[in-house]
Coordinates of C-alpha atoms and ligand atoms in Angstrom, one line a residue:
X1 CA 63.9 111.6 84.2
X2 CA 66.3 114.5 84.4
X3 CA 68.9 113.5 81.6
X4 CA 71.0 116.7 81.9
X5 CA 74.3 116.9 83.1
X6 CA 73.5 117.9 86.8
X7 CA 77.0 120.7 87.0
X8 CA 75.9 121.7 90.3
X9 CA 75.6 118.3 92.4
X10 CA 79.0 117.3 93.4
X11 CA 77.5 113.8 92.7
X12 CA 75.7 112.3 89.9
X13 CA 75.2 108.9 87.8
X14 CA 76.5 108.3 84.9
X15 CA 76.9 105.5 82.2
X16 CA 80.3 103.7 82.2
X17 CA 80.3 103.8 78.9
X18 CA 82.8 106.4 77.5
X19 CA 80.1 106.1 74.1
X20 CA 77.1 106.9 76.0
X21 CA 78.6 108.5 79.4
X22 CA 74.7 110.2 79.7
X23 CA 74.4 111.3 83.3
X24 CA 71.5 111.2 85.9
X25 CA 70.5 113.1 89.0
X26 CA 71.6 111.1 92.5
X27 CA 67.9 111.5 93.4
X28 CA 66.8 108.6 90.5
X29 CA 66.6 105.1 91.3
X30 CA 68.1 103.2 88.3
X31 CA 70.2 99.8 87.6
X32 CA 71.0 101.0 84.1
X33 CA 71.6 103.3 81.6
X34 CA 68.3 104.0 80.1
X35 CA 70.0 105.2 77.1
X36 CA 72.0 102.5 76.2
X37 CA 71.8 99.6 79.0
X38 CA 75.0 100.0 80.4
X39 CA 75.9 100.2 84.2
X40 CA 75.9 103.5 86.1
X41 CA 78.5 105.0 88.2
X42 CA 78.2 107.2 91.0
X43 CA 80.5 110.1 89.5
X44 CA 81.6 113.3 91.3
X45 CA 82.7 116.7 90.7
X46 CA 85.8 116.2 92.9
X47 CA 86.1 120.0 92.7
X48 CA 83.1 120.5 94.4
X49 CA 83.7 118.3 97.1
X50 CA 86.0 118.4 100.0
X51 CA 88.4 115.6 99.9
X52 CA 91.5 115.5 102.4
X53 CA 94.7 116.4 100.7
X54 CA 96.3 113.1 101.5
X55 CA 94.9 109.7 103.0
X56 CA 96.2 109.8 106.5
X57 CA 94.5 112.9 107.5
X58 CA 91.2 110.0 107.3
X59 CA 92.9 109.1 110.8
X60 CA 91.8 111.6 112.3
X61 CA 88.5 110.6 112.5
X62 CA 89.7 107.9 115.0
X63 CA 90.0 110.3 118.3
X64 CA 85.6 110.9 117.2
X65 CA 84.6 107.8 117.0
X66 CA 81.3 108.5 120.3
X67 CA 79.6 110.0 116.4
X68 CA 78.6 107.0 114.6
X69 CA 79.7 108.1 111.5
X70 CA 83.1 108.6 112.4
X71 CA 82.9 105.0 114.2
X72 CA 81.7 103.5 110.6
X73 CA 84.5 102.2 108.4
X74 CA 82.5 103.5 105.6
X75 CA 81.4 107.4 106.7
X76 CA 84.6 107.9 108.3
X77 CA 85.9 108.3 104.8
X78 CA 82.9 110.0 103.7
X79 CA 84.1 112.0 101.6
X80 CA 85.1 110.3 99.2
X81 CA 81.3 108.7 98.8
X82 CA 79.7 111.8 98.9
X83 CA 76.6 111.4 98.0
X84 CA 74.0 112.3 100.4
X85 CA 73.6 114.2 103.4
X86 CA 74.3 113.1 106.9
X87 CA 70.4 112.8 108.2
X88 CA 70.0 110.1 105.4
X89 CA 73.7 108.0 106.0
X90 CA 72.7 104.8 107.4
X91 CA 75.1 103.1 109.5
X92 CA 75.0 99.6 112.2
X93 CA 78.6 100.6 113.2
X94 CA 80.2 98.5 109.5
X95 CA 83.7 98.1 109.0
X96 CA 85.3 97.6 111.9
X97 CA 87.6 94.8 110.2
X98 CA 91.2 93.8 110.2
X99 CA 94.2 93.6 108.2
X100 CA 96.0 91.2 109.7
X101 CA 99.7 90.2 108.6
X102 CA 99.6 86.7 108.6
X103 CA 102.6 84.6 108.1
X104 CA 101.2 81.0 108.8
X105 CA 99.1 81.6 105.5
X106 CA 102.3 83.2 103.7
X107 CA 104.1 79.9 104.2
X108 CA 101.1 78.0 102.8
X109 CA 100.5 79.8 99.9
X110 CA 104.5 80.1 99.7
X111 CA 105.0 83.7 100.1
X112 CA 107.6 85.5 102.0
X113 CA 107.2 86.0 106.0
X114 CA 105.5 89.5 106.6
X115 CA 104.4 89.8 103.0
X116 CA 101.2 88.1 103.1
X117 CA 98.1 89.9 104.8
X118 CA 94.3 89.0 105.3
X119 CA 91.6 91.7 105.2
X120 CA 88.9 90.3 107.1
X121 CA 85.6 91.4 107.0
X122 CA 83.9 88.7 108.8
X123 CA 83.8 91.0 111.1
X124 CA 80.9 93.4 110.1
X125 CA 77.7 93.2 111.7
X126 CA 75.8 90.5 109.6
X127 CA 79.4 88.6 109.1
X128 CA 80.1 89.7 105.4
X129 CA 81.8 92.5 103.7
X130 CA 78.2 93.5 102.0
X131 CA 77.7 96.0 105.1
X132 CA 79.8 97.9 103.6
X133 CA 77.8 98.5 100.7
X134 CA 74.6 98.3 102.4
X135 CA 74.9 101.1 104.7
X136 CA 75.6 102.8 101.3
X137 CA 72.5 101.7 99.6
X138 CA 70.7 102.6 102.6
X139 CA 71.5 105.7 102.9
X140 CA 70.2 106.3 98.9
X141 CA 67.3 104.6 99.9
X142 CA 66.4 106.0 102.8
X143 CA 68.0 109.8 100.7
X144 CA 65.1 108.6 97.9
X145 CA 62.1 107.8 100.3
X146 CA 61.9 104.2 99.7
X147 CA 59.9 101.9 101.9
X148 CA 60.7 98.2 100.0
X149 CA 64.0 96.8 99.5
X150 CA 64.8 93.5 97.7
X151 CA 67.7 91.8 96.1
X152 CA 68.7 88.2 94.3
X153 CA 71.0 86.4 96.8
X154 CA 73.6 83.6 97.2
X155 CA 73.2 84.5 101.4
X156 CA 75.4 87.1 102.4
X157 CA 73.5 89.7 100.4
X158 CA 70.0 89.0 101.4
X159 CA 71.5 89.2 105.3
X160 CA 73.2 92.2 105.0
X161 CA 70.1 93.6 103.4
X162 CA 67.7 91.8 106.3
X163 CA 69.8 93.4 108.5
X164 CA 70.0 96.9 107.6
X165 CA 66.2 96.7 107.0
X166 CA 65.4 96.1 110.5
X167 CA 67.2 98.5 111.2
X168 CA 65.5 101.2 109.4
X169 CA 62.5 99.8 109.2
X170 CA 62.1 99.0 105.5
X171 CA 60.3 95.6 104.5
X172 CA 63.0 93.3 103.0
X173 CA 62.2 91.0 100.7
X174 CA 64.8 88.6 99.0
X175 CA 64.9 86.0 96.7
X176 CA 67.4 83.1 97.6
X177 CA 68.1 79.9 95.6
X178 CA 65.6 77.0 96.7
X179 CA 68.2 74.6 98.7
X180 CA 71.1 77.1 97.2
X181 CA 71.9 79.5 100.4
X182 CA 73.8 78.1 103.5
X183 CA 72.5 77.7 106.7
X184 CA 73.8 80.4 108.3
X185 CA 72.6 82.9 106.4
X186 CA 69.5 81.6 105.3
X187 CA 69.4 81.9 109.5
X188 CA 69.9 85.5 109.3
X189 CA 67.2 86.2 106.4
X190 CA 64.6 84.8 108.6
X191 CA 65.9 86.2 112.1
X192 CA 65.9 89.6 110.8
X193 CA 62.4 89.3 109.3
X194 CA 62.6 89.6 106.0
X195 CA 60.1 88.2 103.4
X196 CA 62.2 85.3 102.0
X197 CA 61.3 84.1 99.0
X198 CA 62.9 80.4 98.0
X199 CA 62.9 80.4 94.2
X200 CA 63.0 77.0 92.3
X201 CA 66.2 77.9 90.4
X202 CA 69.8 79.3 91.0
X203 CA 70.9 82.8 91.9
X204 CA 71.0 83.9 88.4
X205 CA 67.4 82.9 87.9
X206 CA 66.7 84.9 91.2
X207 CA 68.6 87.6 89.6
X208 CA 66.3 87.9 86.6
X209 CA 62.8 87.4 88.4
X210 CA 63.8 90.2 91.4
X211 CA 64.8 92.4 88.4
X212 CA 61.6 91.7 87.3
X213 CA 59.7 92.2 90.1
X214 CA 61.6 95.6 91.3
X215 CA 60.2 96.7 87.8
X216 CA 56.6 95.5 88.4
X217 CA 56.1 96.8 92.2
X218 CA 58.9 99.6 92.3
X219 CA 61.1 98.2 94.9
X220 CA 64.0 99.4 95.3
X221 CA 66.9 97.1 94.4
X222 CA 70.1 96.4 96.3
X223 CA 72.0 93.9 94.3
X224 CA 75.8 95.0 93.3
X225 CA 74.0 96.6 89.9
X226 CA 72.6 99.5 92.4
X227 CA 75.7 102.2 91.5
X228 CA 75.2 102.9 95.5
X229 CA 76.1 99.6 97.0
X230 CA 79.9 99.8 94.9
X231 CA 80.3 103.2 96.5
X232 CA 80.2 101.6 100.1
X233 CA 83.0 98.6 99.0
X234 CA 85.1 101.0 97.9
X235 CA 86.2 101.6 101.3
X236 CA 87.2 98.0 101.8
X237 CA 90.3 99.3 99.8
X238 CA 90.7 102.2 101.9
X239 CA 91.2 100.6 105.1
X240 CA 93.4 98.1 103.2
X241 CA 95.3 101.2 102.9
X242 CA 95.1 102.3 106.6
X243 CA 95.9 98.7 107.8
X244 CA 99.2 99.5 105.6
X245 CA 100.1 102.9 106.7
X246 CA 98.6 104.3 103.7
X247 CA 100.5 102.2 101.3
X248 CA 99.1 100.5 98.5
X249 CA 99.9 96.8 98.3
X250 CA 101.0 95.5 95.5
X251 CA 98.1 93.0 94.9
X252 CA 94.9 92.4 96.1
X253 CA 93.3 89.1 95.5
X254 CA 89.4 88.5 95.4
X255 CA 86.9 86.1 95.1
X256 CA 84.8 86.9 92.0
X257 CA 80.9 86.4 91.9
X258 CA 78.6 88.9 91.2
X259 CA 81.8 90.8 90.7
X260 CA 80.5 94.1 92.5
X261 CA 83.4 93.7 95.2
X262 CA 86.2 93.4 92.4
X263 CA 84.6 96.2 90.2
X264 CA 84.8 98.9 93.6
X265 CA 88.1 97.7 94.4
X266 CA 89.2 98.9 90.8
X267 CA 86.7 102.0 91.0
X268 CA 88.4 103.2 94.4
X269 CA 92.0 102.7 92.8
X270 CA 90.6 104.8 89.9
X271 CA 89.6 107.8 92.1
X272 CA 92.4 107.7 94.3
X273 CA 94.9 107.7 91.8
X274 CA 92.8 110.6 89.9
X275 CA 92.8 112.7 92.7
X276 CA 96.8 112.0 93.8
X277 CA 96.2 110.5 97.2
X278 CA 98.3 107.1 95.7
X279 CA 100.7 107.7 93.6
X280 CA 100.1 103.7 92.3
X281 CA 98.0 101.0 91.8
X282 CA 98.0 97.9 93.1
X283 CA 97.4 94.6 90.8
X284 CA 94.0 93.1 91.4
X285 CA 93.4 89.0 90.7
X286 CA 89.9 87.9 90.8
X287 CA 89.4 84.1 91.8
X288 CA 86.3 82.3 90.2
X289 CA 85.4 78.5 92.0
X290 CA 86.4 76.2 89.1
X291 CA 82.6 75.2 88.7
X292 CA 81.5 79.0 88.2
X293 CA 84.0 80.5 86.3
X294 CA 82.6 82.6 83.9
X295 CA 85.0 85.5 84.0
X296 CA 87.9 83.1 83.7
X297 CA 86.6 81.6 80.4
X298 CA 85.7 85.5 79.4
X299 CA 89.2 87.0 80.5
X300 CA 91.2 84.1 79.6
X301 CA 89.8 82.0 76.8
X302 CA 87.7 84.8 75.1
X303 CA 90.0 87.5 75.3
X304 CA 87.7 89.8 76.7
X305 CA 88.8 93.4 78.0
X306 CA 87.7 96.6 78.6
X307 CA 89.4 98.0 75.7
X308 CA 89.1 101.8 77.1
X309 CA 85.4 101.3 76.9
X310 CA 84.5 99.3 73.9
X311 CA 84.3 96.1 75.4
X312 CA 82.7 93.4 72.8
X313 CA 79.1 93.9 74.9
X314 CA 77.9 90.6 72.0
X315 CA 80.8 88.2 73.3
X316 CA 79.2 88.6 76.9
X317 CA 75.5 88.4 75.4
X318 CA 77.2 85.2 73.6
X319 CA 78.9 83.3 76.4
X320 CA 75.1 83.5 78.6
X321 CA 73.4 82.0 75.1
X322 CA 76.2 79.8 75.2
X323 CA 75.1 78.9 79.0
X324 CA 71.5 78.5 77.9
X325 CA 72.3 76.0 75.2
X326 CA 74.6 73.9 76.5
X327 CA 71.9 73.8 80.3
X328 CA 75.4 74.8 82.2
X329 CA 75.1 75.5 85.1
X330 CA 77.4 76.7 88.2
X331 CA 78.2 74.1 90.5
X332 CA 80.6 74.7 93.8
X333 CA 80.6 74.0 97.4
X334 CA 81.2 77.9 97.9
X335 CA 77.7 78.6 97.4
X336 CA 78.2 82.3 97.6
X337 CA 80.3 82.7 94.5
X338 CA 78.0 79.9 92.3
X339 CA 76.9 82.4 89.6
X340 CA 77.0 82.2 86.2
X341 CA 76.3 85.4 85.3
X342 CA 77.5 88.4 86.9
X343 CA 76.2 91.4 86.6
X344 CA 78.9 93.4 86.9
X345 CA 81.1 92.0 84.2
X346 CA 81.6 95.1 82.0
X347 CA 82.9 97.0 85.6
X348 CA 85.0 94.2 86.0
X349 CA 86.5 94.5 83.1
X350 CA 87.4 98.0 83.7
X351 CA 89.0 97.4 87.5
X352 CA 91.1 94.4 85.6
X353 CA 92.7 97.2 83.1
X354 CA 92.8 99.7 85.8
X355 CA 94.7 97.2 88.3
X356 CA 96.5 95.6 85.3
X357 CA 94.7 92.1 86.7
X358 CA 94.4 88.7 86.2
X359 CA 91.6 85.9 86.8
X360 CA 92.6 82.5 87.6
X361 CA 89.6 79.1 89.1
X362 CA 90.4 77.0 91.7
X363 CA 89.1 73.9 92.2
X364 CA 86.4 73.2 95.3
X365 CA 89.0 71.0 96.9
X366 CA 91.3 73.8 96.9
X367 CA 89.0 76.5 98.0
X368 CA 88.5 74.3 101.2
X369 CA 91.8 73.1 101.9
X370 CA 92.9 76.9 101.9
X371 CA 89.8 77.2 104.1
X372 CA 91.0 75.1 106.6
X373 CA 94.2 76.4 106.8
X374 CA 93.0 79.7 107.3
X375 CA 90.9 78.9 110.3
X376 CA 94.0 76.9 111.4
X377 CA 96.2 80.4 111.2
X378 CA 93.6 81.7 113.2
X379 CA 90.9 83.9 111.7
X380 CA 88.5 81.9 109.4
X381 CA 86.2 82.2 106.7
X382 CA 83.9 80.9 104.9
X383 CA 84.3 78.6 101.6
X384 CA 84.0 81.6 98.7
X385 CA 86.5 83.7 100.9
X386 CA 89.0 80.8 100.8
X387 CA 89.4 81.4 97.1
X388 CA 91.2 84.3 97.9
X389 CA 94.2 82.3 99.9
X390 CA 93.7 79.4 97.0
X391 CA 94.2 82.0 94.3
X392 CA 97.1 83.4 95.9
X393 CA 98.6 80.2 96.1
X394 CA 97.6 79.2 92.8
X395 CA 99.3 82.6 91.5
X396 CA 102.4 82.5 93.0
X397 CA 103.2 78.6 92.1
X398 CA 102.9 80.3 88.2
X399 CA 105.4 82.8 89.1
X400 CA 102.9 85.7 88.6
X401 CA 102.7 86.8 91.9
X402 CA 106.6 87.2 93.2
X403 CA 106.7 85.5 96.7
X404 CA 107.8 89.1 98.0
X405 CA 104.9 91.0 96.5
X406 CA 103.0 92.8 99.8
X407 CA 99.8 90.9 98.9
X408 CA 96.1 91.2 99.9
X409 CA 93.7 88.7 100.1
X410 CA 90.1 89.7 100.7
X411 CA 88.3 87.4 103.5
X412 CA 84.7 88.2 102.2
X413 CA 82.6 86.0 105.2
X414 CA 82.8 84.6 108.5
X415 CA 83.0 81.2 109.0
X416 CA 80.2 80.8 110.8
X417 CA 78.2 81.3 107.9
X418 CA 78.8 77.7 106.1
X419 CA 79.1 75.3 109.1
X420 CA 77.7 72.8 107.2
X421 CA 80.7 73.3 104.8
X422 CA 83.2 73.2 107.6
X423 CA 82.3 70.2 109.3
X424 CA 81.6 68.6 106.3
X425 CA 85.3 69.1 105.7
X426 CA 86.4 68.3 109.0
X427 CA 84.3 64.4 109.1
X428 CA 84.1 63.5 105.5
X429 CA 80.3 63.3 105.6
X430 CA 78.1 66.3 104.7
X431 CA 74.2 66.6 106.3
X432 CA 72.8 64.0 104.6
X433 CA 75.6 61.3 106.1
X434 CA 77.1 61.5 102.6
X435 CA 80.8 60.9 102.0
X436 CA 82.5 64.3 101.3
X437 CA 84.4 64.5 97.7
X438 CA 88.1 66.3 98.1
X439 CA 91.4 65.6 99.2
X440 CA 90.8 66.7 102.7
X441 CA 94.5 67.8 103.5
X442 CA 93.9 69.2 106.5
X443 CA 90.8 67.4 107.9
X444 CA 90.6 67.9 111.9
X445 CA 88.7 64.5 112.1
X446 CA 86.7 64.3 115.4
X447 CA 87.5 61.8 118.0
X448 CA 84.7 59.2 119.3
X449 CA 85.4 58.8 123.4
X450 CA 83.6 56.8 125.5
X451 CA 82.4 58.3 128.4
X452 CA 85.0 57.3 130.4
X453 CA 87.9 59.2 132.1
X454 CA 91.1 57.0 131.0
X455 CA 89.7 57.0 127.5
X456 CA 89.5 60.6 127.6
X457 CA 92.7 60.7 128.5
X458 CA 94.4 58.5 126.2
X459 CA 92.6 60.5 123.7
X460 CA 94.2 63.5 125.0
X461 CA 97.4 62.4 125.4
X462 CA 97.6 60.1 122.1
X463 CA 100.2 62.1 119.5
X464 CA 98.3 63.6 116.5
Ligands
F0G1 N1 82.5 86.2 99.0 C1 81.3 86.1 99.6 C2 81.3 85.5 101.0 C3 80.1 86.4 99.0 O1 79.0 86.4 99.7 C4 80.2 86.9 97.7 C5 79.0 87.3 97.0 C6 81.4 87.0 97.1 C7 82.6 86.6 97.7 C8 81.6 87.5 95.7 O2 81.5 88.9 95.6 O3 79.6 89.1 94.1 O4 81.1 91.0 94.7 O5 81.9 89.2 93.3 N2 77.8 87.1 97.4 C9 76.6 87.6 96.8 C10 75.4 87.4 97.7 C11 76.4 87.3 95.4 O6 74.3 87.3 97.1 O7 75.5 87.3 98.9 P1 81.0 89.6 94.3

């Protein structure tokens, strides 16, 4: 282990910590501070690295995109993830996403016309923003020589990861939920070859046994806790920016899990605002499903922050005894956000001060009412995503987000990826031919027609 400050690698890890704030060579393969147990960073010495002198000159990677990495959404802001050569950057073309202004959801979540846009990153290769930070994890992994990569999963990660495996040709292993993951991505997993393993227990059990394991048989981990994987979200954020002619919005609204996407949203902010490419911030909500919302009850109830560093690390430790005691645990229909647990609290806790945030739950019925209504305005998504429109809507009936506020929210999956979910929504009954809980607003019920021409007419022409 080299433990000294590495002052010539533009890039390095370090503990987030401002107690500890050790540091550790880009080449090591670590999930935590060894020192002190706290989460990494990838840091760099912005001196030594050659960042544009304003955002928009990153446009000018457009007129290259026949070079993949100016085609990625990730490399083609390269820079400002520096951490490994060119030979080593991984990339299956990631980020080609849209911000789309979308006034159909503005209405329904009562903003202003023209104020309301969707990032959607549905669009990547395996469906889900993890690309993103997979081609970044890659890249390490491949940078580091590693041959097996694993992580815990609620779906979208263990695709992404399945993926970007065969690809490279790494062996993928991941460990999913037993009867926890949905369809569609449990689809992917297997498609893409990698060694699924269905544990008998939730994703935060998976969590602790692949943790385990990657100690045991020196795999090398991808889960959000890899420093790596944040670097390549980050530039979720940046084309946020691009999408608004390198403006910053003035919130962005996210689903919250594992919390890895919420923690490089506030990480990227950080950077950009320390090297005076944005002159501000924008406001970051994180949106827990009622029936996982341990950052809520953390934020809200326990008064949690970052608190410049000294976060109360016990009150976190306390909350998961808490869990254990009282056998709760997570329960929603957006599978991908049912953790109890995240891993990247403490980061979280720092975007929230950083982006001067908030955390709100909604309930399952109003994650898939706002579901349905954003496949209705025309893009889609899957269930967790949804929390995103619901927490919007949620936030601006309190009066904390202004119905003029240029708002972000972050469409994490596609919706082909729950179908179950969706047509579960749409017929009131789910696979098993049981009756679907939930208001059902705006159910598209299916129409039994004979097969018979005026029937199929009348159907037709019947007024909704
Ligand atoms: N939305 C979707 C579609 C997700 O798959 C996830 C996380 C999140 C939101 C939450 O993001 O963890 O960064 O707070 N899915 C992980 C997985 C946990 O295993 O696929 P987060």
């Amino acid at each position: 282990m080299r433990e000294t400050i590495p002052q010539t690698d533009p890039a390095f890890q370090q503990c987030i910590s401002p107690a500890c704030k050790a540091t550790y060579s880009i080449e090591e393969v670590r999930v935590a501070c060894p020192k002190c147990g706290d989460l990494l960073d990838v840091a760099y010495d912005w001196s030594k690295v050659k960042v544009p002198r304003k955002l928009s000159d990153f446009a000018n990677r457009w007129a290259k995109r026949d070079h993949p990495l100016d085609f990625s959404g990730v490399w083609r802001f390269r820079e400002l993830l520096d951490f490994c050569d060119d030979r080593h950057r991984v990339t299956l073309g990631e980020g080609q996403t849209l911000l789309e202004r979308n006034d159909g959801i503005a209405a329904y979540v009562g903003a202003k016309a023209g104020r309301l846009h969707l990032q959607y990153e549905g669009l990547n290769p395996s469906g889900s923003f993890k690309d993103n930070g997979m081609a970044a994890a890659f890249s390490h992994a491949r940078s580091v020589g590693a041959k097996r990569v694993a992580c815990a999963s609620t779906g979208n990660t263990s695709a992404s990861l399945a993926l970007y495996a065969a690809h490279t040709g790494m062996e993928a292993i991941v460990f999913v939920g037993s009867g926890r993951i949905a369809f569609g991505k449990l689809a992917q997993a297997l498609d893409y070859g990698a060694r699924t393993l269905q544990i008998a227990g939730d994703f935060d059990a998976c969590m602790r046994r692949v943790k385990e394991a990657t100690a045991r048989l020196g795999l090398y981990l991808v889960n959000s806790v890899n420093p790596f994987r944040l670097e390549g979200q980050k530039t979720i954020m940046y084309r946020v920016l691009e999408g608004l002619g390198w403006e910053a919005p003035d919130w962005v609204i996210a689903p919250g899990g594992n919390l890895g996407n919420s923690s490089a949203f506030g990480k990227a902010f950080m950077e950009l605002k320390e090297l005076g490419l944005i002159d501000r911030v924008p406001r970051l909500a994180v949106i827990n499903a009622a029936g996982a919302d341990t950052l809520d009850r953390l934020v809200n109830t326990k008064k949690l922050t970052w608190n410049a560093g000294r976060y109360d690390r016990a009150a976190i430790a306390d909350d998961w005894k808490w869990q254990d005691e009282t056998h709760r645990l997570p329960h929603t229909i957006a599978s991908a956000i049912e953790i109890a647990r995240p891993v990247n609290a403490a980061k979280c806790l720092r975007a929230l001060e950083v982006c001067n945030g908030v955390v709100r739950s909604v309930s399952d019925a109003d994650i898939l009412d706002a579901k349905a209504q954003v496949g209705r305005c025309g893009l889609g998504c899957e269930p967790a995503s949804a929390a995103s429109v619901a927490g919007a809507k949620l936030l601006i009936s309190q009066g904390v987000i202004d119905p003029d506020a240029r708002t972000v929210c972050v469409l994490t999956g596609h919706p082909l990826k729950d179908p179950d979910a969706t047509v579960g929504y749409h017929t009131g009954l789910n696979p098993q031919g049981k009756e679907v809980a939930g208001r059902r607003l705006y159910a598209n019920v299916p129409i039994p027609v004979p097969d018979d021409i005026e029937a199929i007419c009348a159907a037709i022409e019947r007024p909704t």
